[in-house]
Amino acid sequence: MSRLDSFDGLPDSVQRPGYERNAHGPGIVHIGLGAFHKAHQAVYTDDALAAAGGDWRIIGVSLRSLEPTAELAPQKGLYTVIEHSAAGSTARVIGSLAAALCLRTDRQQVLDALTAPTTRIVTITVTEKGYGLDRTTGGIDKSHPAIAADLAAPDNPQGLAGLLVWALGQRRARGIPPFTVLSCDNLPENGALTRSLLVDFARHAAPDLAPYIAAEVAFPSAMVDRITPARGEETLALAEAMIGRRDEAAVEAEAFRQWVIEDNFPTGRPAWEAGGAILTSQVRPYEEMKLRMLNGSHSMLAYTGFLAGHRYVRDVMADPALAALVQRHLRAAAGTLAPLPGVDFAVYAEDLAERFRNPHLGHEAYQIAMDGSEKMPQRIFGAAVDALEQGQPLAPFAFATAAWIRYTLGRTDAGEAYALRDPREALLRGPKDEAPGATVARVLALPGLCPQPLLNTPAWREAVTRDLRVMLEDGMRAAIDSAATGPQKPVPTACG
Ligand code: CS2
């Protein structure tokens, strides 16, 4: 079977780029060449190139993994996105990737791309843990392996902050304007946060660069959304069936996608609005809505669903008690949000539940469950603080927190062990036979995790402990069933 490296012979049903690839040079370097980038920003850029042209193709960079280059380079950067809606699945070949590099093996090419005058934007998807942020200070976490390595050898950077600060320094020395830095990870105010990371890294590694980065580099924030399950052999088999070729780089995603971007690109940008992106000056309300409603309920359903024995999100949604708890969580999260003109949170909640039910999407609860210590603050705790201040119910957030803490114990109710997959795994591990109250106190006290207003509220810790006790003593199934029979309220609409 031949491999996807041209458009020759693709079935008519497969959408292909609406532009001549070679007519467009690169203008973006993307760090973190995983499935999400391929299913999201690269697709929007494909649409932008078709609608408005420009030299905006993407040089994709993986910091460590060799896989993306091995899969994409022989295919000249081409790959398929399989888009699943409830109605069915379609395939689309994306042409916006100009190159796929790995920092470990293509170091000079990566450095050249980052310092090239033609590179005007650097986009990022390295996941929450990839930044090396200290959440208590907003600056660098010196114990993060990449930050520590790059502080020790700033001229030979391996990680995100070291690499971008090095590149910005080189550009300044050579009189080349800085690139715009666009974080596309699920972090609150991801632009400001990336800015404070780089400025703080520069303060330590190259102090004269810090004020320059703070003053001259644009860091727009963005809310990104597209459910993208991890790729597997089934993905490749499905791609083969749909495009009639072998595509080692194929990805699957839901048909829905959303991108809300702060329109602050002093060095220009692709016409991403052609792909449906919303360019605005107000990203924060969208970020909060998405992090608290989509990602918050995702995390809750992942911990409970996984421990209740469900594999996929769609299975969780087919469990009536869990589906009710998802609704409860969505209502509670919506209740903490400031009104967002033009968005009805009740409709958004309904659409989310529909997306979670997507029968063609094999999105594993275990995938969402990973890196909980990096996800809980912006998904659950931020909303819980606002709920506390507004006198709204805390129970749904306490339940989600108890479910996560239960999950960190690393064993199912039947006693089967699973890998936690969390960067703070070692810190999360507690003594054997610890009492639920002690477990809750220990986990919530981890630095930079649970905000002070919650720690200062005994009712919060008591609620989390009560739920954890039920989960441990009666099992996750019983805890779910009993939580789901609590009182229910409708989702507040945009007007309150
Ligand atoms: C998920 C997200 O894995 C997770 O933690 O909650 O990846 C989610 O699917 C995306 O943010 C959807 O845009």
PDB file of C-alpha atoms in Angstrom, residues 142-394:
ATOM      1  CA  LYS A 142      13.414  25.809  38.888  1.00  0.00           C
ATOM      2  CA  SER A 143      12.809  22.171  39.747  1.00  0.00           C
ATOM      3  CA  HIS A 144      11.183  21.512  36.348  1.00  0.00           C
ATOM      4  CA  PRO A 145      13.677  19.354  34.412  1.00  0.00           C
ATOM      5  CA  ALA A 146      13.731  21.483  31.233  1.00  0.00           C
ATOM      6  CA  ILE A 147      13.914  24.761  33.142  1.00  0.00           C
ATOM      7  CA  ALA A 148      16.767  23.440  35.300  1.00  0.00           C
ATOM      8  CA  ALA A 149      18.653  22.164  32.232  1.00  0.00           C
ATOM      9  CA  ASP A 150      18.206  25.431  30.345  1.00  0.00           C
ATOM     10  CA  LEU A 151      19.230  27.613  33.292  1.00  0.00           C
ATOM     11  CA  ALA A 152      22.431  25.579  33.510  1.00  0.00           C
ATOM     12  CA  ALA A 153      23.136  25.895  29.764  1.00  0.00           C
ATOM     13  CA  PRO A 154      21.067  28.744  28.267  1.00  0.00           C
ATOM     14  CA  ASP A 155      23.009  28.638  24.986  1.00  0.00           C
ATOM     15  CA  ASN A 156      22.015  25.045  24.370  1.00  0.00           C
ATOM     16  CA  PRO A 157      18.276  25.157  25.126  1.00  0.00           C
ATOM     17  CA  GLN A 158      16.154  21.986  25.336  1.00  0.00           C
ATOM     18  CA  GLY A 159      12.836  23.250  26.719  1.00  0.00           C
ATOM     19  CA  LEU A 160      10.180  25.750  25.747  1.00  0.00           C
ATOM     20  CA  ALA A 161      11.224  28.751  27.847  1.00  0.00           C
ATOM     21  CA  GLY A 162      14.947  28.326  27.185  1.00  0.00           C
ATOM     22  CA  LEU A 163      14.431  27.914  23.465  1.00  0.00           C
ATOM     23  CA  LEU A 164      12.170  30.941  22.996  1.00  0.00           C
ATOM     24  CA  VAL A 165      14.258  33.243  25.190  1.00  0.00           C
ATOM     25  CA  TRP A 166      17.392  32.177  23.318  1.00  0.00           C
ATOM     26  CA  ALA A 167      15.678  32.809  19.951  1.00  0.00           C
ATOM     27  CA  LEU A 168      14.323  36.204  21.008  1.00  0.00           C
ATOM     28  CA  GLY A 169      17.823  37.179  22.172  1.00  0.00           C
ATOM     29  CA  GLN A 170      19.335  36.145  18.845  1.00  0.00           C
ATOM     30  CA  ARG A 171      16.700  38.065  16.921  1.00  0.00           C
ATOM     31  CA  ARG A 172      17.312  41.197  18.948  1.00  0.00           C
ATOM     32  CA  ALA A 173      21.086  40.914  18.459  1.00  0.00           C
ATOM     33  CA  ARG A 174      20.599  40.540  14.704  1.00  0.00           C
ATOM     34  CA  GLY A 175      18.079  43.385  14.416  1.00  0.00           C
ATOM     35  CA  ILE A 176      15.206  41.066  13.486  1.00  0.00           C
ATOM     36  CA  PRO A 177      11.807  41.947  14.988  1.00  0.00           C
ATOM     37  CA  PRO A 178      10.545  39.470  17.589  1.00  0.00           C
ATOM     38  CA  PHE A 179       7.939  36.866  16.706  1.00  0.00           C
ATOM     39  CA  THR A 180       4.528  36.871  18.368  1.00  0.00           C
ATOM     40  CA  VAL A 181       4.084  34.043  20.891  1.00  0.00           C
ATOM     41  CA  LEU A 182       0.691  32.313  20.862  1.00  0.00           C
ATOM     42  CA  SER A 183       0.033  29.676  23.519  1.00  0.00           C
ATOM     43  CA  CYS A 184      -2.647  27.164  22.524  1.00  0.00           C
ATOM     44  CA  ASP A 185      -2.760  25.155  25.750  1.00  0.00           C
ATOM     45  CA  ASN A 186      -5.661  24.857  28.189  1.00  0.00           C
ATOM     46  CA  LEU A 187      -4.304  27.327  30.721  1.00  0.00           C
ATOM     47  CA  PRO A 188      -6.090  30.424  32.007  1.00  0.00           C
ATOM     48  CA  GLU A 189      -4.826  33.669  30.450  1.00  0.00           C
ATOM     49  CA  ASN A 190      -2.301  31.591  28.579  1.00  0.00           C
ATOM     50  CA  GLY A 191      -0.789  34.646  26.871  1.00  0.00           C
ATOM     51  CA  ALA A 192      -0.011  36.508  30.097  1.00  0.00           C
ATOM     52  CA  LEU A 193       1.189  33.328  31.679  1.00  0.00           C
ATOM     53  CA  THR A 194       3.614  32.529  28.839  1.00  0.00           C
ATOM     54  CA  ARG A 195       4.847  36.097  28.965  1.00  0.00           C
ATOM     55  CA  SER A 196       5.574  35.894  32.678  1.00  0.00           C
ATOM     56  CA  LEU A 197       7.323  32.547  32.159  1.00  0.00           C
ATOM     57  CA  LEU A 198       9.652  33.891  29.465  1.00  0.00           C
ATOM     58  CA  VAL A 199      10.326  37.179  31.247  1.00  0.00           C
ATOM     59  CA  ASP A 200      11.205  35.343  34.439  1.00  0.00           C
ATOM     60  CA  PHE A 201      13.394  32.838  32.604  1.00  0.00           C
ATOM     61  CA  ALA A 202      15.214  35.747  30.945  1.00  0.00           C
ATOM     62  CA  ARG A 203      15.685  37.443  34.340  1.00  0.00           C
ATOM     63  CA  HIS A 204      17.636  34.388  35.433  1.00  0.00           C
ATOM     64  CA  ALA A 205      19.435  33.487  32.221  1.00  0.00           C
ATOM     65  CA  ALA A 206      19.886  36.758  30.308  1.00  0.00           C
ATOM     66  CA  PRO A 207      18.798  39.673  32.529  1.00  0.00           C
ATOM     67  CA  ASP A 208      19.124  42.395  29.881  1.00  0.00           C
ATOM     68  CA  LEU A 209      16.598  40.530  27.710  1.00  0.00           C
ATOM     69  CA  ALA A 210      13.830  40.549  30.327  1.00  0.00           C
ATOM     70  CA  PRO A 211      12.641  44.153  29.840  1.00  0.00           C
ATOM     71  CA  TYR A 212      12.903  43.715  26.065  1.00  0.00           C
ATOM     72  CA  ILE A 213      10.652  40.645  26.089  1.00  0.00           C
ATOM     73  CA  ALA A 214       8.230  42.338  28.463  1.00  0.00           C
ATOM     74  CA  ALA A 215       7.988  45.447  26.297  1.00  0.00           C
ATOM     75  CA  GLU A 216       8.439  44.256  22.717  1.00  0.00           C
ATOM     76  CA  VAL A 217       6.982  40.771  22.391  1.00  0.00           C
ATOM     77  CA  ALA A 218       3.235  40.207  21.913  1.00  0.00           C
ATOM     78  CA  PHE A 219       1.657  37.306  23.812  1.00  0.00           C
ATOM     79  CA  PRO A 220      -1.989  37.090  22.737  1.00  0.00           C
ATOM     80  CA  SER A 221      -4.194  34.737  24.749  1.00  0.00           C
ATOM     81  CA  ALA A 222      -6.356  32.101  23.108  1.00  0.00           C
ATOM     82  CA  MET A 223      -9.106  29.650  23.947  1.00  0.00           C
ATOM     83  CA  VAL A 224      -8.680  26.455  21.942  1.00  0.00           C
ATOM     84  CA  ASP A 225     -11.205  23.670  21.587  1.00  0.00           C
ATOM     85  CA  ARG A 226     -11.432  20.422  19.689  1.00  0.00           C
ATOM     86  CA  ILE A 227     -11.782  17.003  21.278  1.00  0.00           C
ATOM     87  CA  THR A 228      -8.895  14.954  19.883  1.00  0.00           C
ATOM     88  CA  PRO A 229      -8.524  11.382  21.136  1.00  0.00           C
ATOM     89  CA  ALA A 230      -5.051   9.861  21.330  1.00  0.00           C
ATOM     90  CA  ARG A 231      -4.116   8.147  18.079  1.00  0.00           C
ATOM     91  CA  GLY A 232      -4.012   4.395  17.835  1.00  0.00           C
ATOM     92  CA  GLU A 233      -3.757   1.582  15.291  1.00  0.00           C
ATOM     93  CA  GLU A 234      -7.521   1.995  14.729  1.00  0.00           C
ATOM     94  CA  THR A 235      -6.878   5.573  13.595  1.00  0.00           C
ATOM     95  CA  LEU A 236      -4.415   4.404  10.955  1.00  0.00           C
ATOM     96  CA  ALA A 237      -6.690   1.589   9.823  1.00  0.00           C
ATOM     97  CA  LEU A 238      -9.597   4.000   9.505  1.00  0.00           C
ATOM     98  CA  ALA A 239      -7.470   6.482   7.544  1.00  0.00           C
ATOM     99  CA  GLU A 240      -6.390   3.711   5.207  1.00  0.00           C
ATOM    100  CA  ALA A 241     -10.010   2.743   4.597  1.00  0.00           C
ATOM    101  CA  MET A 242     -11.032   6.360   3.982  1.00  0.00           C
ATOM    102  CA  ILE A 243      -8.168   7.635   1.800  1.00  0.00           C
ATOM    103  CA  GLY A 244      -6.979   4.388   0.212  1.00  0.00           C
ATOM    104  CA  ARG A 245      -3.367   4.971   1.375  1.00  0.00           C
ATOM    105  CA  ARG A 246      -1.257   4.358   4.398  1.00  0.00           C
ATOM    106  CA  ASP A 247      -1.033   7.539   6.513  1.00  0.00           C
ATOM    107  CA  GLU A 248       1.221   7.113   9.540  1.00  0.00           C
ATOM    108  CA  ALA A 249       0.375  10.623  10.742  1.00  0.00           C
ATOM    109  CA  ALA A 250      -3.433  10.522  10.609  1.00  0.00           C
ATOM    110  CA  VAL A 251      -5.429  11.992  13.504  1.00  0.00           C
ATOM    111  CA  GLU A 252      -9.049  11.686  14.590  1.00  0.00           C
ATOM    112  CA  ALA A 253     -11.098  14.499  16.084  1.00  0.00           C
ATOM    113  CA  GLU A 254     -14.656  15.588  16.575  1.00  0.00           C
ATOM    114  CA  ALA A 255     -16.128  17.709  13.768  1.00  0.00           C
ATOM    115  CA  PHE A 256     -16.639  20.654  16.141  1.00  0.00           C
ATOM    116  CA  ARG A 257     -13.798  23.111  16.631  1.00  0.00           C
ATOM    117  CA  GLN A 258     -13.449  26.530  18.191  1.00  0.00           C
ATOM    118  CA  TRP A 259     -10.633  29.063  18.508  1.00  0.00           C
ATOM    119  CA  VAL A 260     -11.050  32.422  20.203  1.00  0.00           C
ATOM    120  CA  ILE A 261      -7.914  34.516  19.795  1.00  0.00           C
ATOM    121  CA  GLU A 262      -6.885  37.857  21.220  1.00  0.00           C
ATOM    122  CA  ASP A 263      -6.201  39.955  18.131  1.00  0.00           C
ATOM    123  CA  ASN A 264      -2.730  41.194  18.996  1.00  0.00           C
ATOM    124  CA  PHE A 265      -0.332  40.268  16.184  1.00  0.00           C
ATOM    125  CA  PRO A 266       2.052  43.173  15.500  1.00  0.00           C
ATOM    126  CA  THR A 267       3.878  41.097  12.882  1.00  0.00           C
ATOM    127  CA  GLY A 268       0.724  39.928  11.091  1.00  0.00           C
ATOM    128  CA  ARG A 269      -1.214  36.681  11.164  1.00  0.00           C
ATOM    129  CA  PRO A 270      -2.994  34.242   8.851  1.00  0.00           C
ATOM    130  CA  ALA A 271      -6.679  34.904   8.118  1.00  0.00           C
ATOM    131  CA  TRP A 272      -7.683  32.342  10.756  1.00  0.00           C
ATOM    132  CA  GLU A 273     -11.182  33.794  10.790  1.00  0.00           C
ATOM    133  CA  ALA A 274     -11.614  32.082   7.401  1.00  0.00           C
ATOM    134  CA  GLY A 275     -11.676  28.811   9.331  1.00  0.00           C
ATOM    135  CA  GLY A 276     -14.168  30.197  11.839  1.00  0.00           C
ATOM    136  CA  ALA A 277     -11.784  31.563  14.490  1.00  0.00           C
ATOM    137  CA  ILE A 278     -13.121  34.450  16.556  1.00  0.00           C
ATOM    138  CA  LEU A 279     -10.653  37.324  16.823  1.00  0.00           C
ATOM    139  CA  THR A 280     -11.491  39.531  19.786  1.00  0.00           C
ATOM    140  CA  SER A 281     -10.009  41.691  22.518  1.00  0.00           C
ATOM    141  CA  GLN A 282     -11.806  39.692  25.240  1.00  0.00           C
ATOM    142  CA  VAL A 283     -10.638  36.082  25.423  1.00  0.00           C
ATOM    143  CA  ARG A 284     -10.827  35.626  29.181  1.00  0.00           C
ATOM    144  CA  PRO A 285     -14.610  34.993  29.428  1.00  0.00           C
ATOM    145  CA  TYR A 286     -14.387  32.361  26.680  1.00  0.00           C
ATOM    146  CA  GLU A 287     -11.413  30.713  28.371  1.00  0.00           C
ATOM    147  CA  GLU A 288     -13.212  30.552  31.684  1.00  0.00           C
ATOM    148  CA  MET A 289     -16.337  29.158  30.115  1.00  0.00           C
ATOM    149  CA  LYS A 290     -14.410  26.458  28.288  1.00  0.00           C
ATOM    150  CA  LEU A 291     -11.993  25.541  31.081  1.00  0.00           C
ATOM    151  CA  ARG A 292     -14.690  25.371  33.735  1.00  0.00           C
ATOM    152  CA  MET A 293     -17.535  23.868  31.742  1.00  0.00           C
ATOM    153  CA  LEU A 294     -15.907  21.618  29.140  1.00  0.00           C
ATOM    154  CA  ASN A 295     -12.618  20.761  30.813  1.00  0.00           C
ATOM    155  CA  GLY A 296     -14.027  20.836  34.353  1.00  0.00           C
ATOM    156  CA  SER A 297     -16.808  18.387  33.571  1.00  0.00           C
ATOM    157  CA  HIS A 298     -14.342  16.342  31.479  1.00  0.00           C
ATOM    158  CA  SER A 299     -12.042  15.912  34.463  1.00  0.00           C
ATOM    159  CA  MET A 300     -14.916  15.079  36.786  1.00  0.00           C
ATOM    160  CA  LEU A 301     -16.344  12.481  34.401  1.00  0.00           C
ATOM    161  CA  ALA A 302     -12.903  11.048  33.684  1.00  0.00           C
ATOM    162  CA  TYR A 303     -12.051  10.256  37.323  1.00  0.00           C
ATOM    163  CA  THR A 304     -15.487   9.000  38.238  1.00  0.00           C
ATOM    164  CA  GLY A 305     -16.073   7.240  34.913  1.00  0.00           C
ATOM    165  CA  PHE A 306     -12.694   5.516  34.841  1.00  0.00           C
ATOM    166  CA  LEU A 307     -13.118   4.248  38.398  1.00  0.00           C
ATOM    167  CA  ALA A 308     -16.679   3.143  37.632  1.00  0.00           C
ATOM    168  CA  GLY A 309     -15.256   0.931  34.879  1.00  0.00           C
ATOM    169  CA  HIS A 310     -16.076   2.987  31.768  1.00  0.00           C
ATOM    170  CA  ARG A 311     -13.517   3.228  28.997  1.00  0.00           C
ATOM    171  CA  TYR A 312     -14.772   6.010  26.728  1.00  0.00           C
ATOM    172  CA  VAL A 313     -16.453   9.353  27.432  1.00  0.00           C
ATOM    173  CA  ARG A 314     -19.428   8.198  25.364  1.00  0.00           C
ATOM    174  CA  ASP A 315     -19.817   5.213  27.748  1.00  0.00           C
ATOM    175  CA  VAL A 316     -19.776   7.559  30.722  1.00  0.00           C
ATOM    176  CA  MET A 317     -22.531   9.603  29.079  1.00  0.00           C
ATOM    177  CA  ALA A 318     -24.599   6.454  28.579  1.00  0.00           C
ATOM    178  CA  ASP A 319     -24.531   5.868  32.348  1.00  0.00           C
ATOM    179  CA  PRO A 320     -27.631   7.765  33.594  1.00  0.00           C
ATOM    180  CA  ALA A 321     -26.232   8.653  37.019  1.00  0.00           C
ATOM    181  CA  LEU A 322     -22.970   9.922  35.556  1.00  0.00           C
ATOM    182  CA  ALA A 323     -24.790  11.826  32.814  1.00  0.00           C
ATOM    183  CA  ALA A 324     -26.801  13.535  35.570  1.00  0.00           C
ATOM    184  CA  LEU A 325     -23.591  14.416  37.398  1.00  0.00           C
ATOM    185  CA  VAL A 326     -22.137  15.889  34.219  1.00  0.00           C
ATOM    186  CA  GLN A 327     -25.268  18.055  33.956  1.00  0.00           C
ATOM    187  CA  ARG A 328     -24.919  19.040  37.591  1.00  0.00           C
ATOM    188  CA  HIS A 329     -21.290  19.985  37.085  1.00  0.00           C
ATOM    189  CA  LEU A 330     -22.070  21.999  33.957  1.00  0.00           C
ATOM    190  CA  ARG A 331     -24.770  23.922  35.820  1.00  0.00           C
ATOM    191  CA  ALA A 332     -22.512  24.642  38.771  1.00  0.00           C
ATOM    192  CA  ALA A 333     -19.621  25.740  36.537  1.00  0.00           C
ATOM    193  CA  ALA A 334     -21.918  27.973  34.452  1.00  0.00           C
ATOM    194  CA  GLY A 335     -23.186  29.524  37.674  1.00  0.00           C
ATOM    195  CA  THR A 336     -19.696  30.882  38.436  1.00  0.00           C
ATOM    196  CA  LEU A 337     -19.259  32.668  35.087  1.00  0.00           C
ATOM    197  CA  ALA A 338     -19.849  36.327  34.311  1.00  0.00           C
ATOM    198  CA  PRO A 339     -22.388  36.730  31.466  1.00  0.00           C
ATOM    199  CA  LEU A 340     -20.832  36.480  28.017  1.00  0.00           C
ATOM    200  CA  PRO A 341     -22.771  38.518  25.436  1.00  0.00           C
ATOM    201  CA  GLY A 342     -24.074  36.338  22.628  1.00  0.00           C
ATOM    202  CA  VAL A 343     -23.471  33.065  24.490  1.00  0.00           C
ATOM    203  CA  ASP A 344     -26.204  31.194  26.332  1.00  0.00           C
ATOM    204  CA  PHE A 345     -24.489  28.904  28.840  1.00  0.00           C
ATOM    205  CA  ALA A 346     -27.498  26.571  28.874  1.00  0.00           C
ATOM    206  CA  VAL A 347     -27.148  26.030  25.129  1.00  0.00           C
ATOM    207  CA  TYR A 348     -23.369  25.665  25.473  1.00  0.00           C
ATOM    208  CA  ALA A 349     -23.944  23.012  28.157  1.00  0.00           C
ATOM    209  CA  GLU A 350     -26.383  21.111  25.950  1.00  0.00           C
ATOM    210  CA  ASP A 351     -23.918  21.222  23.061  1.00  0.00           C
ATOM    211  CA  LEU A 352     -21.138  19.918  25.311  1.00  0.00           C
ATOM    212  CA  ALA A 353     -23.222  16.965  26.450  1.00  0.00           C
ATOM    213  CA  GLU A 354     -23.996  16.213  22.802  1.00  0.00           C
ATOM    214  CA  ARG A 355     -20.293  16.371  21.940  1.00  0.00           C
ATOM    215  CA  PHE A 356     -19.416  14.065  24.846  1.00  0.00           C
ATOM    216  CA  ARG A 357     -22.016  11.572  23.565  1.00  0.00           C
ATOM    217  CA  ASN A 358     -20.437  11.464  20.060  1.00  0.00           C
ATOM    218  CA  PRO A 359     -20.777   7.777  19.183  1.00  0.00           C
ATOM    219  CA  HIS A 360     -17.898   7.805  16.664  1.00  0.00           C
ATOM    220  CA  LEU A 361     -15.296   9.225  19.017  1.00  0.00           C
ATOM    221  CA  GLY A 362     -13.182   6.804  21.044  1.00  0.00           C
ATOM    222  CA  HIS A 363     -12.075   9.326  23.652  1.00  0.00           C
ATOM    223  CA  GLU A 364     -10.735   7.511  26.694  1.00  0.00           C
ATOM    224  CA  ALA A 365     -11.458   8.686  30.236  1.00  0.00           C
ATOM    225  CA  TYR A 366      -7.918   7.549  31.088  1.00  0.00           C
ATOM    226  CA  GLN A 367      -6.503  10.056  28.574  1.00  0.00           C
ATOM    227  CA  ILE A 368      -8.320  12.962  30.236  1.00  0.00           C
ATOM    228  CA  ALA A 369      -7.401  11.671  33.702  1.00  0.00           C
ATOM    229  CA  MET A 370      -3.678  12.215  33.186  1.00  0.00           C
ATOM    230  CA  ASP A 371      -1.806  15.209  34.657  1.00  0.00           C
ATOM    231  CA  GLY A 372      -4.578  15.990  37.137  1.00  0.00           C
ATOM    232  CA  SER A 373      -2.387  18.132  39.371  1.00  0.00           C
ATOM    233  CA  GLU A 374      -1.758  20.395  36.380  1.00  0.00           C
ATOM    234  CA  LYS A 375      -5.419  20.568  35.406  1.00  0.00           C
ATOM    235  CA  MET A 376      -7.415  20.816  38.632  1.00  0.00           C
ATOM    236  CA  PRO A 377      -6.574  24.453  39.479  1.00  0.00           C
ATOM    237  CA  GLN A 378      -8.030  26.057  36.342  1.00  0.00           C
ATOM    238  CA  ARG A 379     -10.762  23.469  35.788  1.00  0.00           C
ATOM    239  CA  ILE A 380     -12.169  22.972  39.280  1.00  0.00           C
ATOM    240  CA  PHE A 381     -10.556  25.102  41.992  1.00  0.00           C
ATOM    241  CA  GLY A 382     -10.927  28.472  40.220  1.00  0.00           C
ATOM    242  CA  ALA A 383     -14.641  27.827  39.780  1.00  0.00           C
ATOM    243  CA  ALA A 384     -14.945  26.602  43.376  1.00  0.00           C
ATOM    244  CA  VAL A 385     -13.385  29.825  44.699  1.00  0.00           C
ATOM    245  CA  ASP A 386     -15.899  31.902  42.738  1.00  0.00           C
ATOM    246  CA  ALA A 387     -18.764  29.662  43.860  1.00  0.00           C
ATOM    247  CA  LEU A 388     -17.630  30.143  47.450  1.00  0.00           C
ATOM    248  CA  GLU A 389     -17.483  33.918  47.075  1.00  0.00           C
ATOM    249  CA  GLN A 390     -20.862  34.056  45.342  1.00  0.00           C
ATOM    250  CA  GLY A 391     -22.573  31.763  47.839  1.00  0.00           C
ATOM    251  CA  GLN A 392     -23.203  29.120  45.150  1.00  0.00           C
ATOM    252  CA  PRO A 393     -23.132  25.375  45.859  1.00  0.00           C
ATOM    253  CA  LEU A 394     -19.688  23.899  46.409  1.00  0.00           C
TER     254      LEU A 394
END
